[in-house]
Every structure is written in C-alpha cells, then in structure tokens.
XYZ file of C-alpha atoms in Angstrom:
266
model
C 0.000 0.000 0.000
C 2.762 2.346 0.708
C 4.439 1.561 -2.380
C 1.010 1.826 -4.362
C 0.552 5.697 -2.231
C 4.628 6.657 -4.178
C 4.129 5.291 -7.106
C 0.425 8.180 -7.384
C 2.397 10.647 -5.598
C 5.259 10.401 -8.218
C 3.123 9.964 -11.174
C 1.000 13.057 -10.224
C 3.754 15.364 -9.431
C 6.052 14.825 -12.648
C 2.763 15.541 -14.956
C 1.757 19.032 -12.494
C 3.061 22.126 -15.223
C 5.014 25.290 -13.124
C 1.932 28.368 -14.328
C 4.631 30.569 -16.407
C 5.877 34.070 -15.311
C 4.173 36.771 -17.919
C 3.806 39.218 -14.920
C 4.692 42.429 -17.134
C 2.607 45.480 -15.395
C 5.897 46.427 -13.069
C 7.730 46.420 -16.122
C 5.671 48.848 -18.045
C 4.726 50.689 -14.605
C 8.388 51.426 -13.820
C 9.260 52.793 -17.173
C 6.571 55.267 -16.959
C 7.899 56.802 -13.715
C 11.475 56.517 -15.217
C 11.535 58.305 -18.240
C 10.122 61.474 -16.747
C 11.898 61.324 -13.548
C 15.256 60.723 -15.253
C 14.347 63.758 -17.547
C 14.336 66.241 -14.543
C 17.860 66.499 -13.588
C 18.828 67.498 -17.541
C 15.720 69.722 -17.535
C 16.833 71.635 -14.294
C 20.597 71.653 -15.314
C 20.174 72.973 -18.516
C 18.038 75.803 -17.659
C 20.074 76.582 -14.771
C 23.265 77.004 -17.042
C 21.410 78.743 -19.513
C 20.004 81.373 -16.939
C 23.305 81.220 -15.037
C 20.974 81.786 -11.912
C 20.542 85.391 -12.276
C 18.364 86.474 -14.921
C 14.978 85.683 -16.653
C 14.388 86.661 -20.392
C 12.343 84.465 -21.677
C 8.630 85.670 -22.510
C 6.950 82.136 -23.855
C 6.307 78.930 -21.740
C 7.969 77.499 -20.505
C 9.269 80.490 -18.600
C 12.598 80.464 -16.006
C 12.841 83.005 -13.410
C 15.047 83.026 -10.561
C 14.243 84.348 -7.330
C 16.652 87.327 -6.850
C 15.890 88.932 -3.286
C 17.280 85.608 -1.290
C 21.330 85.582 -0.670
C 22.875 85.040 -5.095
C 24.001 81.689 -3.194
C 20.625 80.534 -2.269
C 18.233 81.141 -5.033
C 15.289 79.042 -6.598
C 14.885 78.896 -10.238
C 11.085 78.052 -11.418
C 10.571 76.697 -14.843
C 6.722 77.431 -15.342
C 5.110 75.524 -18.293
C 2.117 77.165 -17.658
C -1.698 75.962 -16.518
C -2.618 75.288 -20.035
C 1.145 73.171 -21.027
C 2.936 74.024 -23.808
C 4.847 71.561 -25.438
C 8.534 70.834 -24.261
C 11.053 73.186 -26.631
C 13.939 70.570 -26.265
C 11.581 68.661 -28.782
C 10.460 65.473 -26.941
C 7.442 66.225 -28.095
C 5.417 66.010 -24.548
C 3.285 69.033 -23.202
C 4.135 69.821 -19.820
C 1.830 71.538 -17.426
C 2.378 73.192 -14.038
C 5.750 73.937 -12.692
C 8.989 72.871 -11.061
C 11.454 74.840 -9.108
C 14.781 74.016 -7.703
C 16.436 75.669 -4.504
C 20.121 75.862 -4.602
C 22.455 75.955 -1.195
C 25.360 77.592 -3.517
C 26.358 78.804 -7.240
C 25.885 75.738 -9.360
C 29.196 75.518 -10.610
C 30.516 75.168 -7.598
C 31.804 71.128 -6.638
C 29.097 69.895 -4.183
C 26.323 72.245 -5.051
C 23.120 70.708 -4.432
C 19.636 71.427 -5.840
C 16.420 70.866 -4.116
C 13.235 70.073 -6.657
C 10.081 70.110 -5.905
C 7.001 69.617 -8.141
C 3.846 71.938 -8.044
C 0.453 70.625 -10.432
C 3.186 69.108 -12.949
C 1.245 66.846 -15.308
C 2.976 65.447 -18.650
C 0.979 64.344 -21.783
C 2.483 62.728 -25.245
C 1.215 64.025 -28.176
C 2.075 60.998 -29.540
C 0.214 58.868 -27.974
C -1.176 57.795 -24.133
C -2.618 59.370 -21.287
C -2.331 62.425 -19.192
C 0.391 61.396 -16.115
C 0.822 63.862 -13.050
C 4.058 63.676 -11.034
C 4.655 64.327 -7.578
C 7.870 63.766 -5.359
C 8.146 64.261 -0.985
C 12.204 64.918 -2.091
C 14.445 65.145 -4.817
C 18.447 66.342 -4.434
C 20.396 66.916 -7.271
C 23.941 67.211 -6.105
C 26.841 68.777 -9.307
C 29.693 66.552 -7.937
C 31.684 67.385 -10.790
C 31.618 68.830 -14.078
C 29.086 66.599 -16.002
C 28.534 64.419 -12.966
C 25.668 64.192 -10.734
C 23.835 62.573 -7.734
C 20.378 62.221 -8.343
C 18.047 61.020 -5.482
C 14.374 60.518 -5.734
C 12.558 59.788 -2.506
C 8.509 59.201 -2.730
C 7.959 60.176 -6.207
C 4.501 59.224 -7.483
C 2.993 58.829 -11.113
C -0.878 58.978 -10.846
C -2.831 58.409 -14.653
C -6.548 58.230 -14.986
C -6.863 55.195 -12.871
C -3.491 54.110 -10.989
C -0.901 55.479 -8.795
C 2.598 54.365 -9.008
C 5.085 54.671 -6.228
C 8.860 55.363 -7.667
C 12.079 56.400 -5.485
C 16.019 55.887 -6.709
C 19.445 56.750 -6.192
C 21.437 57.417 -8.847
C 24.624 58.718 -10.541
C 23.865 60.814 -13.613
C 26.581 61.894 -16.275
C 26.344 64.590 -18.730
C 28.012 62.658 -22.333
C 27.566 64.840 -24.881
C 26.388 68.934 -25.280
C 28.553 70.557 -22.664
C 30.577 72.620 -25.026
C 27.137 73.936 -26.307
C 25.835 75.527 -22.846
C 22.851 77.591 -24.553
C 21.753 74.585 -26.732
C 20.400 72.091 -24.676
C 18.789 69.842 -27.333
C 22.039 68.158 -27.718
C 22.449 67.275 -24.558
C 23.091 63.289 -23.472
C 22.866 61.657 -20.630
C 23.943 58.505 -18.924
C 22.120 56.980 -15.678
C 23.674 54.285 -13.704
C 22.536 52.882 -10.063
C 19.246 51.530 -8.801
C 15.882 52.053 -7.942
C 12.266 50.624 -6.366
C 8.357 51.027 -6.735
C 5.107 50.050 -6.521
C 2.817 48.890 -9.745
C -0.738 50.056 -9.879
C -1.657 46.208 -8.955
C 0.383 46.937 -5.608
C 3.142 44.826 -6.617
C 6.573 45.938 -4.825
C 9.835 45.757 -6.707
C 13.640 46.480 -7.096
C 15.788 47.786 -10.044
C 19.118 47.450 -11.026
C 20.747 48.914 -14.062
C 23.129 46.572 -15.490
C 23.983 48.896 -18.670
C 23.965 52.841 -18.687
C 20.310 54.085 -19.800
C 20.818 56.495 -22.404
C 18.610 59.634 -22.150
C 19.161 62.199 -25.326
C 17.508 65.490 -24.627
C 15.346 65.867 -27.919
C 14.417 62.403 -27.700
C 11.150 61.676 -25.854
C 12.329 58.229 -24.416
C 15.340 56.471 -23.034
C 17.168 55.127 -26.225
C 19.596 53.042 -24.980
C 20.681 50.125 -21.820
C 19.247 48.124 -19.855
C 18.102 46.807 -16.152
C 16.988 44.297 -13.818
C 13.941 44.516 -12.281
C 12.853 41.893 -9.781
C 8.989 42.067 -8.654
C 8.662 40.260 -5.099
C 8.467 36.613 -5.080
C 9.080 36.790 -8.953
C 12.567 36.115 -10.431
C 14.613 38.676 -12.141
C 13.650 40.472 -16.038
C 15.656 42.391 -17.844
C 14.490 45.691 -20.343
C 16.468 46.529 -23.139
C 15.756 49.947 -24.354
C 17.457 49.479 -27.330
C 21.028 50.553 -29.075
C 20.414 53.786 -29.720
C 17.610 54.363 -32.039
C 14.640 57.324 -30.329
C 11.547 55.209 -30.866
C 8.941 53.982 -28.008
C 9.980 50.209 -28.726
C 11.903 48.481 -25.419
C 11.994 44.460 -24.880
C 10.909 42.892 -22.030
C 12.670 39.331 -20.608
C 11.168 36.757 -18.607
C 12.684 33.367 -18.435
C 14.406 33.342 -21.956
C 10.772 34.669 -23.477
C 11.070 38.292 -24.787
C 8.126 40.287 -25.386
C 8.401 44.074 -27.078
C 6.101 47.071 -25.387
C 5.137 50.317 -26.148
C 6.749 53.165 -23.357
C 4.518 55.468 -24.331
C-alpha cells in the first residue's frame, strides 16, 4: 500500500506544469515613472546654465525666473510651463503643465552644489500617444559633484494616470556625455544613468531595479534610447528591459525566463 501511495504521488507530481511568469505590469509601470523622472535632472541643469541663476528673459512657456531677493548663493529657479502646457522646446514632443522649481544651497558651478526640486500641479501628456500622467515627489536632491557628474536622489515620487498610482524612489549617478561645449543649446544634450531604484505597480506589486547597462537619455528624444536593467517584482525572479542601441523610438523588450516580449513606453 505504501508503495502503491509513491508510485500516485510520483506519477501526479512529474505531470503538475510550473503556471509561467508573464507578470509584465511592473515592467511597463516602472518605465513610466522613469523616463520622466530621469528627464528632470537634464531639464533643471540645462536651464540653470542657460540662466546662469541670475536672470529671466524668456517671454513664452515654458518660462525660467530666478528668485533674486534671497542671498545670489541661495536662489530658486522656477521653470513654469504654464496651466494650459505648452509643449517641451527641447523637442520630446510632450506638453508639460504646471511647474517645477529648484532651490540651490550655492552657485551651481561650484563642486558639491546641491539642488532641491520640488514639483507643483506638474502633469505630462504625449502628443504621440497615451494618457495624461501627473508627477509628484516628498524629495528630490540633485547634487553637481563634478563637471558633467551628478547625484540624483528621488525619494517618494509618485505617477498617478486616470486610474493608478505608481510609487517610484532611486538613487542614482547621472553623467552629462555629450552637449557641454554647447551651454545655450540644450537639445544636444546626453545623458547617462547608472545605479538603482524601487516602486510600486498600480496592482500593488513591490519591486527592485538594477541597471546593469547605462540608460541612455538624449535630450530631444522623448524616451530612453539606450541600456538596460533588472527589475525583480517580489516573489518573482529577475527580467531584464532593453531599451534598445540607440535608435529614439517607443519600442523596449521585455525578458522573462528566456521569453522576450516588445512594449510600447509610451
């Protein structure tokens, strides 16, 4: 009988089929939060340069001014894209609504500066497709370690759409590629992102990130263009996204397992 019990037991268990991994919403989830996120530090940098913190001369959206009556070592720059959005003049082709403004603790230049950023009704749209996003963040330090280099921290960032609300915070090192010899054209500007990162999908699902290959962010290009990363939803095993090798188009692959699936990042 004991035999006849092992011989069931055995039989059953080598037919039972593992249910396959397709979980993808984290995926998709995370690079929503990324791509604008990562966009910030090049959006405040450039501006900054280009305003050198002291002056405001620009009379269309989105407009820079820089708070002059606080100590020239402490001032906030605002970049106002107005209540209505205009559409981003780097050429990304997104229409940006509300503002940002970033406090700095000394001249920008200097080694160790550090930038506080703060969002206020900022809400992002694609004319080329998909929804309406708004963007929040409790913290976000920029620190200009060196020239081209920074230290980007996000801490409680949130990407709400029509129906979900993503949770998004990272620590990163950021460096400036390509476009510093141009300080007053910013659409050439590249970066490259390296470090990690964590969220929460809209299902709830918790889950890490890892870059394993710089992401490639080019200034007039609406989406990350190049590298790739880990990312590990709990009690899942590891996938990688590829955002490609340099092409600006929405495409990015998804791995699971050894099965790749392509999405849209729009």
């Amino acid at each position: 009988t004991i035999l006849s019990v092992s011989v069931i037991s055995l039989t059953f268990n080598s037919c039972k089929k593992e249910t396959p991994d397709t979980e993808t919403q984290s995926s998709v989830d995370n690079t929503v939060c990324e791509s604008e996120f990562n966009k910030s530090l090049p959006l405040v940098n450039s501006f900054t340069i280009k305003e050198q913190g002291i002056k405001s001369n620009r009379t269309a959206y989105p407009i820079i001014t820089v708070d002059t009556t606080t100590n020239p070592r402490k001032r906030k720059l605002t970049i106002d894209f107005g209540t209505a959005g205009c559409i981003d003049s780097i050429g990304d082709y997104k229409v940006r609504k509300g503002y940002i403004t970033a406090t700095f603790d000394t001249t920008w230049h200097t080694a160790g500066a550090k930038a506080i950023v703060k969002f206020y009704n900022y809400t992002v749209a694609n004319t080329l497709g998909g929804e309406d996003v708004h963007f929040e963040v409790d913290s976000m330090i920029i620190i200009h370690n060196s020239l081209g280099s920074f230290t980007h921290t996000v801490i409680g960032g949130k990407c709400t759409g029509s129906n979900y609300t993503l949770q998004w915070s990272s620590s990163r090192t950021v460096t400036q590629t390509e476009g510093m010899t141009t300080i007053f054209d910013h659409t050439d500007d590249v970066f490259s992102t390296t470090g990690n990162s964590s969220g929460v999908d809209r299902n709830g699902k918790k889950y890490t990130v890892n870059i394993t290959s710089p992401l490639i962010k080019r200034a007039g290009c609406a989406w990350i263009e190049q590298g790739t990363l880990n990312l590990t939803p709990d009690g899942l095993s590891a996938r990688t996204i590829d955002y490609g090798s340099g092409t600006c188009d929405s495409k990015a692959t998804l791995t699971i397992n050894g099965n790749t699936f392509t999405f849209n990042m729009n």
